[in-house]
XYZ file of C-alpha atoms in Angstrom:
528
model
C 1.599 7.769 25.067
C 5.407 8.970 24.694
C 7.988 8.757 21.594
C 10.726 7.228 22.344
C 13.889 8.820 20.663
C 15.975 6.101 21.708
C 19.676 7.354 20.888
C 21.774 4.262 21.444
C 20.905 0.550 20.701
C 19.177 -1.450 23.804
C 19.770 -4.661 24.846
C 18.644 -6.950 22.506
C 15.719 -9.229 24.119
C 14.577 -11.903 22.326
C 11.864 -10.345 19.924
C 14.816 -8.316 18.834
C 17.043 -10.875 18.446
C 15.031 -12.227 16.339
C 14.228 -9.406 14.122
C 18.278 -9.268 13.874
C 17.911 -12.498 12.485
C 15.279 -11.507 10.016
C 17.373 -9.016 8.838
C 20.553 -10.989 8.685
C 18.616 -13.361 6.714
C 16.993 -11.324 4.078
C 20.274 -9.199 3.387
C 21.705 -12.647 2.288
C 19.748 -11.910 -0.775
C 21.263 -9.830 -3.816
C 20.559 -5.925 -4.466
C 16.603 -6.114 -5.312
C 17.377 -5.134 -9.278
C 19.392 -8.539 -9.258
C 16.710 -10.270 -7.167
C 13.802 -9.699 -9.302
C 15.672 -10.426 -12.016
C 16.507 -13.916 -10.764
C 13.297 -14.538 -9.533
C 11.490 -13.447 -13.386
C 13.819 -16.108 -15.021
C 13.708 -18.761 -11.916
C 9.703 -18.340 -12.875
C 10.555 -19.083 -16.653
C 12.003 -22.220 -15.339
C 9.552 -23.127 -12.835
C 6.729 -22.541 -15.533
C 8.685 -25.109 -17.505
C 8.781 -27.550 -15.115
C 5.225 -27.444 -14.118
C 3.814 -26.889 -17.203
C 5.600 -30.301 -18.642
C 4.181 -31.972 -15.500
C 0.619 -30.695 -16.391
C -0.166 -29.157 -12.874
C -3.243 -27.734 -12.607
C -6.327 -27.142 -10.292
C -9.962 -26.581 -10.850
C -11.193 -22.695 -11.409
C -13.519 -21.786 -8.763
C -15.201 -19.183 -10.998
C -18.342 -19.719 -12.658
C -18.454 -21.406 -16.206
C -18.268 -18.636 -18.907
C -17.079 -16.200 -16.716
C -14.118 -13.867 -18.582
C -10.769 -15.727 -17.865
C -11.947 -19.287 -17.125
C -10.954 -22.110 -19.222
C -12.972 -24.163 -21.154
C -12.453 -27.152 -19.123
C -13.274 -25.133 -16.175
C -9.402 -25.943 -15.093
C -6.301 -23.612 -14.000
C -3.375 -24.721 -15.737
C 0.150 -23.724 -14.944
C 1.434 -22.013 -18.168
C 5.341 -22.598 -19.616
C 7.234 -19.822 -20.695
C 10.156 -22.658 -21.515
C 8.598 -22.815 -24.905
C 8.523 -21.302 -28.292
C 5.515 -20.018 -27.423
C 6.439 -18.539 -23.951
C 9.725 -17.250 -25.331
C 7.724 -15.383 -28.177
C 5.465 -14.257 -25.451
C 8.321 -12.592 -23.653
C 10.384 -11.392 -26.309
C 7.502 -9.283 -27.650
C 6.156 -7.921 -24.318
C 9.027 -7.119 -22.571
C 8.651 -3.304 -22.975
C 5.006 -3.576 -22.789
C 5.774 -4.953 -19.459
C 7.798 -2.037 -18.510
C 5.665 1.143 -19.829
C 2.347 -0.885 -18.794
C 3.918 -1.436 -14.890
C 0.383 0.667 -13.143
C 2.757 2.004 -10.623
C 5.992 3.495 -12.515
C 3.348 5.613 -14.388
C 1.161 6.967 -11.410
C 4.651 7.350 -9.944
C 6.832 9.165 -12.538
C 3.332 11.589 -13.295
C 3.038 12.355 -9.094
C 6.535 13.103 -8.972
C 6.527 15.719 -11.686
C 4.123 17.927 -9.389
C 5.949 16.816 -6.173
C 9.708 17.848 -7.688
C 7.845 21.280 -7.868
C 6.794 21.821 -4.195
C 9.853 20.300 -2.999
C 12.072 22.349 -5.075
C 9.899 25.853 -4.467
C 10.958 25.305 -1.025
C 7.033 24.546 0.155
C 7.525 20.645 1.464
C 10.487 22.065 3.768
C 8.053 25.279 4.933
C 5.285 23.240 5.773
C 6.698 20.416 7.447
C 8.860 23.163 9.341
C 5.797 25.059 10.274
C 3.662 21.674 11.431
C 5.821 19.902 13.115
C 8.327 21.892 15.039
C 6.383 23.410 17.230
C 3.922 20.911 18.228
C 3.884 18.300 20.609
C 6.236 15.324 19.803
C 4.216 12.847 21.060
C 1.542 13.173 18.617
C 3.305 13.675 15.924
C 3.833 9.402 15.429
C 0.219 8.845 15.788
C -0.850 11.589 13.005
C 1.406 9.792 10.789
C 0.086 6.536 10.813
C -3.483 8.086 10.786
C -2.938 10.463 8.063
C -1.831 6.944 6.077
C -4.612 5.025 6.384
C -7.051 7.835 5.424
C -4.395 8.967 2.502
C -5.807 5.081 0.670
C -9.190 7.254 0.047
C -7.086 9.523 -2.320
C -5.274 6.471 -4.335
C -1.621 6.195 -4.256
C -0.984 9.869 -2.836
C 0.354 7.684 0.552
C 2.820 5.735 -1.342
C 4.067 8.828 -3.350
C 3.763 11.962 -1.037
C 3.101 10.620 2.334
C 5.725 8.152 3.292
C 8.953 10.718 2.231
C 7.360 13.178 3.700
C 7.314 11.031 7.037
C 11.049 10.638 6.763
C 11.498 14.456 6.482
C 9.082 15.169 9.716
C 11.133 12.762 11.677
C 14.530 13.961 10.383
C 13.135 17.860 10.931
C 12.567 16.017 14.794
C 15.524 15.040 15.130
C 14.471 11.294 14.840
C 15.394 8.682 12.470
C 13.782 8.998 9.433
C 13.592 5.764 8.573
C 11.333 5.280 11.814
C 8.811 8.365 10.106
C 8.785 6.126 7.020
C 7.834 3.088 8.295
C 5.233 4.933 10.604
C 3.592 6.275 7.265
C 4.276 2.979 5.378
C 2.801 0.957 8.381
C -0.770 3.145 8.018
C -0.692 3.144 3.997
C -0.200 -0.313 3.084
C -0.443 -2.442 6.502
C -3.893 -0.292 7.310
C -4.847 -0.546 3.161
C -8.385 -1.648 3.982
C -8.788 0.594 7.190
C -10.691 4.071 6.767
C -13.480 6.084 7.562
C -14.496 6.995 4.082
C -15.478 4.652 1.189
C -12.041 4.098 -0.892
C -11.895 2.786 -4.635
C -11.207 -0.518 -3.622
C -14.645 -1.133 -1.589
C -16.678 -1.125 -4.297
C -14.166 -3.159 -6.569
C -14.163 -5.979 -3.839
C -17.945 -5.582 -3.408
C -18.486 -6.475 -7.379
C -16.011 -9.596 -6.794
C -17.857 -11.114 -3.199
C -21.138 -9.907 -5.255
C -20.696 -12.630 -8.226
C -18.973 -15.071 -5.628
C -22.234 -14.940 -3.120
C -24.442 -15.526 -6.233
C -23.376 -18.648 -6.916
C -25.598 -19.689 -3.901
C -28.003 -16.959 -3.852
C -28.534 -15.442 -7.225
C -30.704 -12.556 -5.927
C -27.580 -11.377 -3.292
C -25.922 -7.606 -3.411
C -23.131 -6.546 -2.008
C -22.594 -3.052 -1.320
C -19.717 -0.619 -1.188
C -20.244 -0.131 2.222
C -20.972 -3.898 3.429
C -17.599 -3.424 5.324
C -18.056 0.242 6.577
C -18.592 0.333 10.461
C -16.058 -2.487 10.898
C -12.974 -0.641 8.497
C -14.397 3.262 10.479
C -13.054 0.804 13.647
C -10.112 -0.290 12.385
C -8.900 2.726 11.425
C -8.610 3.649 15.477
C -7.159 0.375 16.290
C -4.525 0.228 13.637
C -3.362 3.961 14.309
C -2.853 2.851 17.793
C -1.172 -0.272 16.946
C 1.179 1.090 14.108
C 2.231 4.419 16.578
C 2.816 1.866 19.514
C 5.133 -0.301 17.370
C 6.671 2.314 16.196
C 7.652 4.036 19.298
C 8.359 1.277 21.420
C 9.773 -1.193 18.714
C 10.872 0.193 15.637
C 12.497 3.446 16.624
C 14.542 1.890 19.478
C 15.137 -0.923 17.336
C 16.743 1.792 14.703
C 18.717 2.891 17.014
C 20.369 6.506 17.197
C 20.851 8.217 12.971
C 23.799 8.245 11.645
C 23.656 10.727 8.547
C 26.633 9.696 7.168
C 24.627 6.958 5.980
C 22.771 9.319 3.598
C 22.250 11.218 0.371
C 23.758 14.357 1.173
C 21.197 16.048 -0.539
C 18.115 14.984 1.287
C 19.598 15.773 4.836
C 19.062 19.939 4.734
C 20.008 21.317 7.784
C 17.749 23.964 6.966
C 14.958 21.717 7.885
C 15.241 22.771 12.007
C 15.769 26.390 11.055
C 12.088 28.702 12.465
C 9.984 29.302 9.484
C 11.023 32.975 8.295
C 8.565 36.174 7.449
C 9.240 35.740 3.631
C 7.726 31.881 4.073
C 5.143 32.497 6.245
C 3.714 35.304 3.453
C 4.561 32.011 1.193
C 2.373 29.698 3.185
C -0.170 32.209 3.217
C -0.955 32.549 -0.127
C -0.312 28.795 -0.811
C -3.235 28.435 1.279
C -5.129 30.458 -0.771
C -3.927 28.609 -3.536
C -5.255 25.371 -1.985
C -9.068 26.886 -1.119
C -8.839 27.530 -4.927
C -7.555 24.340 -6.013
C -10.022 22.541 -3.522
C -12.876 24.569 -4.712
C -12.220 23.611 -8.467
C -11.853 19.903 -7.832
C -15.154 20.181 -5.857
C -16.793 21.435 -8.836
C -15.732 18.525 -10.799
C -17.157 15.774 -8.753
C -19.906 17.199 -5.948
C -22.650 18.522 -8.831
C -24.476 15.805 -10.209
C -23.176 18.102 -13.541
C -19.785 17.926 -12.503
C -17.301 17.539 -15.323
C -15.782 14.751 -14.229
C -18.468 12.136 -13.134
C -19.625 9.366 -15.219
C -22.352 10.007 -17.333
C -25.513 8.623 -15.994
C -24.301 6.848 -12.837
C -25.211 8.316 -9.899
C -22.534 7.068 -7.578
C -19.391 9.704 -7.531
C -17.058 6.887 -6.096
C -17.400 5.534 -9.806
C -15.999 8.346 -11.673
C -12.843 9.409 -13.639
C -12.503 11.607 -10.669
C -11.135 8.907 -8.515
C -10.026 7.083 -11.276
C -7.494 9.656 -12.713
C -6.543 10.758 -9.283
C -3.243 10.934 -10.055
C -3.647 13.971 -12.043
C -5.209 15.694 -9.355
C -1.961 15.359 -7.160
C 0.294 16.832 -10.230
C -2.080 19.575 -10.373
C -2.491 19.895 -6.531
C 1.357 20.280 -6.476
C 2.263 21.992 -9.276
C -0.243 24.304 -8.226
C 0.829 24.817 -4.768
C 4.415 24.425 -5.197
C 4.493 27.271 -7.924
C 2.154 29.749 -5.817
C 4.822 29.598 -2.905
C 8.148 29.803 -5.261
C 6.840 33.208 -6.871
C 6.031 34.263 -3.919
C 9.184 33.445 -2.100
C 10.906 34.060 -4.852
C 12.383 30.908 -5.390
C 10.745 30.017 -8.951
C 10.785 33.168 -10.873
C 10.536 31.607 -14.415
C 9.502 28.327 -16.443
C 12.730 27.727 -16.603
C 12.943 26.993 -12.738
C 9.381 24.772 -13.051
C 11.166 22.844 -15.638
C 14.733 22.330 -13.460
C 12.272 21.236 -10.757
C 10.504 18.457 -12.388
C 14.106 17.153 -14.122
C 15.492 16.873 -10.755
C 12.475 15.002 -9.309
C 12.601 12.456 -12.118
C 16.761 12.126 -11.938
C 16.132 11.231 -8.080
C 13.899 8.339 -9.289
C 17.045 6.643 -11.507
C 17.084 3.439 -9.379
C 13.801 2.509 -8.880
C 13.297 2.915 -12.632
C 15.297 -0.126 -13.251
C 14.174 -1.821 -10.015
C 10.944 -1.455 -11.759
C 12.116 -2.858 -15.086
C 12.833 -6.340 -13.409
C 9.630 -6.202 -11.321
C 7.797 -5.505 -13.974
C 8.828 -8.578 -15.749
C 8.557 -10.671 -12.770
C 4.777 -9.744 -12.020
C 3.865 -10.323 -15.786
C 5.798 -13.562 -15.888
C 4.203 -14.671 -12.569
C 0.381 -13.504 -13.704
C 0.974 -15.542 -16.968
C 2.108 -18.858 -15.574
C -0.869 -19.151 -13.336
C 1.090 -19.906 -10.480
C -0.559 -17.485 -8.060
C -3.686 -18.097 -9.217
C -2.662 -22.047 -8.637
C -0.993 -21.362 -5.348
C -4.185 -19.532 -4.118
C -6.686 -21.869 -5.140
C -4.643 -24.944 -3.099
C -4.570 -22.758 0.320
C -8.278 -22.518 0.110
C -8.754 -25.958 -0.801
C -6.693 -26.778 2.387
C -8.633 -24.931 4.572
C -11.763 -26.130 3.017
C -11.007 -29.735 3.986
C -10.017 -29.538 7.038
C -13.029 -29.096 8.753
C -12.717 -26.264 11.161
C -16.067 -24.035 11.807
C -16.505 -20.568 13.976
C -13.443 -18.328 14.802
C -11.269 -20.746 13.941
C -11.663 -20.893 10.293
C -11.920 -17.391 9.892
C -8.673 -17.374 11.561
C -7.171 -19.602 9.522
C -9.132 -17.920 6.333
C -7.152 -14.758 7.211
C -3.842 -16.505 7.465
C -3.912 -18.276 4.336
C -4.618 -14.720 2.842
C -1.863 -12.697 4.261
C 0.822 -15.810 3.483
C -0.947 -15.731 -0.433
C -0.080 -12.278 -0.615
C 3.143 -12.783 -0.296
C 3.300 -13.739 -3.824
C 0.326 -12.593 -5.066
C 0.375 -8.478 -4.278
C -2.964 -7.595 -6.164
C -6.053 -7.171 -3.281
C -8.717 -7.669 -6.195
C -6.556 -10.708 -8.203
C -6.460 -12.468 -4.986
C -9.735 -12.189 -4.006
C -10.826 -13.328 -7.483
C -9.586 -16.082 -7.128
C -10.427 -16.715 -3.708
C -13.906 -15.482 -2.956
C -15.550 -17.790 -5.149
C -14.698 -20.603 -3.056
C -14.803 -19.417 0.389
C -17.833 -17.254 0.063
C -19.983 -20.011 -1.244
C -18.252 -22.487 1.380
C -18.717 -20.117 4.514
C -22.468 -19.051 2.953
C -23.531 -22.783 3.552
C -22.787 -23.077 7.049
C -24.380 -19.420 7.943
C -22.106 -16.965 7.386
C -22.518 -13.847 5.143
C -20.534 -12.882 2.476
C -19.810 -9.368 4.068
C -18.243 -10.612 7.139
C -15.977 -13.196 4.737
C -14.958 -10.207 2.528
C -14.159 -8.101 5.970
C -11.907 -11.614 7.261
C -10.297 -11.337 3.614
C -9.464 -7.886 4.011
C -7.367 -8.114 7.316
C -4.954 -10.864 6.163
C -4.291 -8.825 2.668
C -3.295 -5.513 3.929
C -1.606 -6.848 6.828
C 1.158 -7.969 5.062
C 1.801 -5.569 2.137
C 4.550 -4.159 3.886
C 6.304 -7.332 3.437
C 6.112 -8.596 0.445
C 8.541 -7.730 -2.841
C 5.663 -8.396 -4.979
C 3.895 -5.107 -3.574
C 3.599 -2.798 -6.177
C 5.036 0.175 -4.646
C 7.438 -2.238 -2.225
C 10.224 -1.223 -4.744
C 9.927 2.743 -4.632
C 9.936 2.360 -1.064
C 12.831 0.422 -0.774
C 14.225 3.205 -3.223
C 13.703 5.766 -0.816
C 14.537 4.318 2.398
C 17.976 4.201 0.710
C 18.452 7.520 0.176
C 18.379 8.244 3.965
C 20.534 4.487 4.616
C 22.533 3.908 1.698
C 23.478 0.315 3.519
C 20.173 -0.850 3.777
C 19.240 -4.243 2.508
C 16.034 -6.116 1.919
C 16.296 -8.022 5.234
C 16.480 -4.707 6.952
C 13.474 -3.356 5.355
C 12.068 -6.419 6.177
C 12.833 -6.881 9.657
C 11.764 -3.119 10.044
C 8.014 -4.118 9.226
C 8.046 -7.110 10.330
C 6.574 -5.872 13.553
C 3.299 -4.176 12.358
C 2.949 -7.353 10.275
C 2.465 -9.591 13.195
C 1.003 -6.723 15.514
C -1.636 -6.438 12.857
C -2.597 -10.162 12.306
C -2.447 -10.800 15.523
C -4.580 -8.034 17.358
C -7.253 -6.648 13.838
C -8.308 -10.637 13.870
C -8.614 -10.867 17.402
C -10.151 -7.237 17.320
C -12.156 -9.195 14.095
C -13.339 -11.982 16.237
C -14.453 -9.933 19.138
C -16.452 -7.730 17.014
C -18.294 -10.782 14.607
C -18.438 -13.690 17.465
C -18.382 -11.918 20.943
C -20.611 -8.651 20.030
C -22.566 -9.926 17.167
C -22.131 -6.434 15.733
C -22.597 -6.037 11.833
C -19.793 -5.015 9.414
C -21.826 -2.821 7.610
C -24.646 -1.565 6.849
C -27.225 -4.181 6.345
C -24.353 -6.429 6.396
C -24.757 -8.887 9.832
C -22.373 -11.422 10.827
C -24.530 -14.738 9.880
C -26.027 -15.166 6.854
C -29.492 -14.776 6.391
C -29.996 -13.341 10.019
């Protein structure tokens, strides 16, 4: 396998043609801050209309189960009300300071500004990257993001920049790097060879879903294991592929006067000097330190921050709170290497660090403000929930058995989360009627939950209602200051349909042609 550094535009085949058109397309729509703002009041109005014509559907959850109606029904909610106007008036900064996202964010960033600012991010990436070979450099990228999901959102926040600046430091278009890292982070979100947070979150949700035919069923953490360790090949090699042979040429040669001037540092291609190497020394001793501490916390069944009395560690304020550990991690790091270096000699120059990373973040601050609303508005109106709950009624009654309707079962989840971002919402909703349904005619609920999990990652790095979609899109403009939604679009497009296409057929070949299970103790029929 070879990178590609194309530095002029191909011809434009058809597949590219088309992703022109994609792009032309979505840059029809308004600046995203003016999007989501249309979108949270064309949802006040939608909710109006709906909720006067009484739409509704019936809840596929359990009776008595926390969120279901009385009437065991879904209604669509209107915000066109008193009611719904009250609703919005009084939560619209809750809405804002409650966004998950803008707080893990704003908190990583703090610790990040640091290491950047010490001069550490530029010394490292210098001293990784520009001397090794270029052709692996693409495929580490897209591996290191689907193994990053283990650690929380330290992809989204570290990772994917950090792409851009390896590729830029290459002398390739950093916009390429970003969608490399973004491709493995989000598109490869279920993908890994270690148990993540969200395995044992979806096991709890197929869990109650499978019970409503076998009361006595358990679904472990690891019911997907052996199939996601698998995956995590397979998507590396698909996301570095597309991104060599489509995306970069696709991109076309950099043009830097397209930037932030202050992101593109020259001093990036510049040999790693005696004073940084002692730097990088003792930042590594720094980092045995750091490592040691956080083992301390987590590995003893004592350790400070495990949850009393349960003996599983993936259940802990340790993973929970992980965002803490990368403002530690960085502030630790980056402030080792500045007094070293001599580039942060007081607090003073910790504190000008952290202001400057937080400045940087001025746009996707109010991006976030009009998300934030939108999400919130969308959640309350029940219209995902609705939307969801009609796909899988579709697919239900049409009849379709084997492969088939687990390839349409993973279709119907990547177009649902398109407008429904959250991997354990959707699957709330969902699992209760597909895991029952595909339970009856032999399937078991492990393999379901493995078909659910292809269709929602593949498309997170599509969809506006992503949570992180927006500081993305806030970062890729600091390197294109032109770029539009369309073209961040038509950028991932590819691993979109690369993924759907060859992790179900790698998905059927596994379940149907090799019979192999997905897990442990998890086989592909149920009962078997």
């Amino acid at each position: 396998m070879a990178d590609q550094n194309a530095q002029t535009k191909p011809k434009r085949n058809a597949f590219s043609r088309f992703l022109d058109g994609v792009e032309w397309l979505g840059n029809l729509l308004p600046h995203p801050v003016t999007l989501f703002a249309i979108l949270a009041a064309g949802i006040v109005v939608l909710s109006g209309i709906f909720g006067w014509m009484g739409l509704a559907v019936v809840d596929p959850r359990p009776a008595g189960a926390p969120g279901v109606a009385d009437d065991g029904m879904i209604r669509a909610v209107s915000l066109l009300n008193g009611d719904g106007l009250r609703r919005i008036f009084v939560n619209l900064v809750d809405n804002f300071t409650g966004f998950a996202p803008l707080g893990v964010v704003l908190v990583a960033m703090i610790g990040v500004g640091v290491a950047e600012k010490s001069g550490l991010l530029s010394a490292a990436v210098r001293s990784m990257v520009l001397g090794a070979p270029k052709h692996l450099v693409t495929v580490a990228i897209v591996f290191a993001g689907i193994v990053s999901n283990t650690a929380s959102e330290v992809g989204y926040v570290v990772l994917i920049p950090l792409a851009a600046a390896i590729f830029y430091a290459l002398d390739r278009h950093p916009l390429a790097g970003m969608a490399a890292a973004f491709a493995g982070v989000s598109g490869g979100y279920s993908a890994n060879l270690l148990i993540g947070t969200i395995d044992p979150l979806l096991a709890g949700i197929t869990e109650e879903a499978a019970q409503l035919i076998d009361p006595t069923y358990t679904v472990l953490a690891t019911a997907n294991w052996f199939f996601m360790v698998a995956s995590t090949f397979l998507i590396t090699l698909i996301g570095s592929l597309v991104t060599i042979y489509i995306v970069e040429p696709q991109l076309g040669e950099y043009d830097s006067s397209r930037a932030d001037e202050t992101i593109l540092d020259k001093s990036m291609m510049e040999p790693v000097s005696p004073i940084e190497k002692k730097g990088l020394r003792w930042t590594g001793i720094a980092l045995l330190a750091t490592l040691g501490v956080m083992a301390l916390t987590i590995v003893p069944e004592w350790g400070v921050l495990r949850e009393p009395g349960n003996p599983d560690p993936m259940d802990s304020p340790f993973f929970d709170g992980f965002v803490v550990w990368i403002l530690i991690f960085f502030m630790v790091l980056g402030y080792t290497y500045g007094r070293v270096t001599g580039t942060m000699k007081t607090d003073r120059d910790v504190i000008d660090a952290m202001s400057e990373a937080l400045a940087s973040l001025g746009l996707y601050i109010v991006l976030v403000f009009f998300a934030a609303q939108f999400v919130a508005f969308f959640g309350w109106t029940n219209l995902g929930a609705i939307t969801a709950v009609s796909g899988a009624e579709f697919i239900q009654n049409s009849g379709m058995s084997g492969p088939l309707v687990f390839v349409m079962f993973i279709l119907m989840c990547a177009l649902i989360n398109l407008s429904l971002g959250s991997a354990s919402a959707q699957w709330a909703v969902t699992a209760p009627i597909f895991v029952p349904m595909l339970m009856l005619v032999g399937y078991s609920p492990e393999v379901i939950q493995a078909a659910y999990r292809i269709g929602d990652s593949s498309t997170n790095i599509i969809t506006p209602m992503m949570s992180y979609f927006g500081l993305i899109f806030a970062w890729a403009l600091r390197y294109d200051k032109d770029l539009g939604v369309g073209g961040l679009i038509a950028m991932m497009l590819p691993y979109t349909l690369f993924f759907l296409i060859l992790w179900t057929g790698f998905f059927v070949l596994w379940t149907f042609g090799l019979d192999l299970p997905v897990g442990p103790g998890s086989p592909t029929y149920y009962g078997q």
